[in-house]
mmCIF file of C-alpha atoms in Angstrom:
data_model
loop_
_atom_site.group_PDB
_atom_site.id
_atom_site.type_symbol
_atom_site.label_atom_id
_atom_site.label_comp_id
_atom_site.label_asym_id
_atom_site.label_seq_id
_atom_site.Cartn_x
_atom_site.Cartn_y
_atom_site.Cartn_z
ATOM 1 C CA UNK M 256 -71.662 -116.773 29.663
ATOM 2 C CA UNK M 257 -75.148 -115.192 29.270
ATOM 3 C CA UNK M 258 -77.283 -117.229 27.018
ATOM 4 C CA UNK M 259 -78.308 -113.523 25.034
ATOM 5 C CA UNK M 260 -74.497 -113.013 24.699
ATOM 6 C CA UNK M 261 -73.039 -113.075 21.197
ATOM 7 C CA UNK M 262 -69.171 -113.472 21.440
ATOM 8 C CA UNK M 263 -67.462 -111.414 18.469
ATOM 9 C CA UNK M 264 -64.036 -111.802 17.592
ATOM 10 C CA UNK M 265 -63.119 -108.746 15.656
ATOM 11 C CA UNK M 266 -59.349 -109.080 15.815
ATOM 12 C CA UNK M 267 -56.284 -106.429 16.989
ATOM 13 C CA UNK M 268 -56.321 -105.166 13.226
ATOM 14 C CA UNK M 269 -59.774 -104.274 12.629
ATOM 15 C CA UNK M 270 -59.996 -102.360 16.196
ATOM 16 C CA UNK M 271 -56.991 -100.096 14.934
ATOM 17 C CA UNK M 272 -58.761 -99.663 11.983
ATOM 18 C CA UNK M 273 -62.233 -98.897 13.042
ATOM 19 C CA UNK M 274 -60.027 -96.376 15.953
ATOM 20 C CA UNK M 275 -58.350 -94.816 13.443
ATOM 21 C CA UNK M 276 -61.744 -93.746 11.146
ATOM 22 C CA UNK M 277 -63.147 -92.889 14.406
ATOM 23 C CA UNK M 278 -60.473 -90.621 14.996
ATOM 24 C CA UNK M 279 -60.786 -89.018 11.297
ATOM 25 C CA UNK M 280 -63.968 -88.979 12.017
ATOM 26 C CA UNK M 281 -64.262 -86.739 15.620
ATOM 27 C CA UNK M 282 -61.586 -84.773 14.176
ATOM 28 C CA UNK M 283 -63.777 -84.070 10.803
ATOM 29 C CA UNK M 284 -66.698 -83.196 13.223
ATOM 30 C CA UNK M 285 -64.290 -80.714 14.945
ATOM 31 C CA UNK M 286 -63.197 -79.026 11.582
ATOM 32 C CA UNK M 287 -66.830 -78.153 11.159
ATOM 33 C CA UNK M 288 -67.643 -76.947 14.395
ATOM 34 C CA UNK M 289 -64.316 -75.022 13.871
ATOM 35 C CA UNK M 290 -65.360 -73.485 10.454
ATOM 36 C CA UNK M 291 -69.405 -72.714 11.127
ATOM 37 C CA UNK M 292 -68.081 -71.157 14.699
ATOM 38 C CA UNK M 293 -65.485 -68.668 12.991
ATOM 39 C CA UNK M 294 -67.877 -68.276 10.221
ATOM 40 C CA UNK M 295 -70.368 -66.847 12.575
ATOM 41 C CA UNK M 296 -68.095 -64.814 14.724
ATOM 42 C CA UNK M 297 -67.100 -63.101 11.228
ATOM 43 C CA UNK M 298 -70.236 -62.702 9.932
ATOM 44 C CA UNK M 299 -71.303 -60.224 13.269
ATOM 45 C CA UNK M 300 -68.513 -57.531 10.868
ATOM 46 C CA UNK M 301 -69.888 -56.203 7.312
ATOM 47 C CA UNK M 302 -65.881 -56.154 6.534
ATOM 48 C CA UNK M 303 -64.928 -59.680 7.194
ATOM 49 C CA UNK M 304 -68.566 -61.110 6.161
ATOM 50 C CA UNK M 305 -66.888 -62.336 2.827
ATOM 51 C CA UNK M 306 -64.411 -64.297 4.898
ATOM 52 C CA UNK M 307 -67.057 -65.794 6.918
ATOM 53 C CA UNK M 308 -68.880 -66.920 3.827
ATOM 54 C CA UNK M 309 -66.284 -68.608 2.880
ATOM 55 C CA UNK M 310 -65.539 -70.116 6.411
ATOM 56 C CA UNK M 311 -69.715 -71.338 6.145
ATOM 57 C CA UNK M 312 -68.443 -72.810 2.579
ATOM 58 C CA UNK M 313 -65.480 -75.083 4.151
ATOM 59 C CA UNK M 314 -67.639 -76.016 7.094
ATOM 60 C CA UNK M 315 -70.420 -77.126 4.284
ATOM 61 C CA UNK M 316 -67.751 -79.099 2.550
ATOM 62 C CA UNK M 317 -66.648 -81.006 5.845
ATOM 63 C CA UNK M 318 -69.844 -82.027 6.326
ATOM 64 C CA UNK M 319 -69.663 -83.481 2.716
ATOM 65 C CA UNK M 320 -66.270 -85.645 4.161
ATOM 66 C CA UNK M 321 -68.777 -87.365 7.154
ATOM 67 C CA UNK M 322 -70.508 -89.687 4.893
ATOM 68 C CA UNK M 323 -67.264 -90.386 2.671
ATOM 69 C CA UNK M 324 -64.916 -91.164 5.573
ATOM 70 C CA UNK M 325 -67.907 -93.446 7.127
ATOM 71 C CA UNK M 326 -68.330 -95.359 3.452
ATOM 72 C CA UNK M 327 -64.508 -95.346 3.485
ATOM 73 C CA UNK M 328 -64.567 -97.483 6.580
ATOM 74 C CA UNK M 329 -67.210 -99.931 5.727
ATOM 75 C CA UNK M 330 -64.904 -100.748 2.527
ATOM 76 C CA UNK M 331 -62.224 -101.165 4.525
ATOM 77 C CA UNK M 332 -63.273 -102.872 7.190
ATOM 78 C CA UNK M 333 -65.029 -105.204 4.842
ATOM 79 C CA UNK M 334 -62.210 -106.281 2.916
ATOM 80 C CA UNK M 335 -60.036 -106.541 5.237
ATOM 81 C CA UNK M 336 -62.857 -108.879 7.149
ATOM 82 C CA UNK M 337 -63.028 -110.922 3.664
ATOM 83 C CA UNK M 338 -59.138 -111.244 3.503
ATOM 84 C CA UNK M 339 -59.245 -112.524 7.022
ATOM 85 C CA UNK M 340 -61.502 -115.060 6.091
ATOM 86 C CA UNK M 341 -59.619 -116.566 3.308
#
């Protein structure tokens, strides 16, 4: 082993954890691409521009969900690293 190495043993759990907030987390990102995308699309017809507003609106409150799902993890992770190490 390479002297510059640092061995980590996170354990099965906490890699289906992290996975799984990763997962929330990609598919968040995809809701938002989803919603700004339509959004614009709608927003090219003066009768569907209302729609699209509202489309901008949900994309806007995905983005909101990024820093809550990543905060969600870190508390997770964390106590589920400090009930491991009782």
């Amino acid at each position: 082993m390479c002297p510059n190495k640092t061995k980590i043993d996170l354990g099965s759990d906490r890699i289906v954890i992290e996975k799984r907030y990763r997962a929330l987390s990609a598919l968040n990102d995809l809701l938002i691409g989803i919603w700004f995308l339509a959004g614009s699309i709608l927003f090219f017809y003066d009768s569907l521009m209302t729609v699209g507003t509202w489309f901008f609106v949900a994309g806007s409150v995905e983005l909101i969900f990024r820093p809550v799902i990543k905060l969600t993890e870190l508390i997770h992770v964390k106590r589920f690293s400090s009930r491991d190490a009782s």
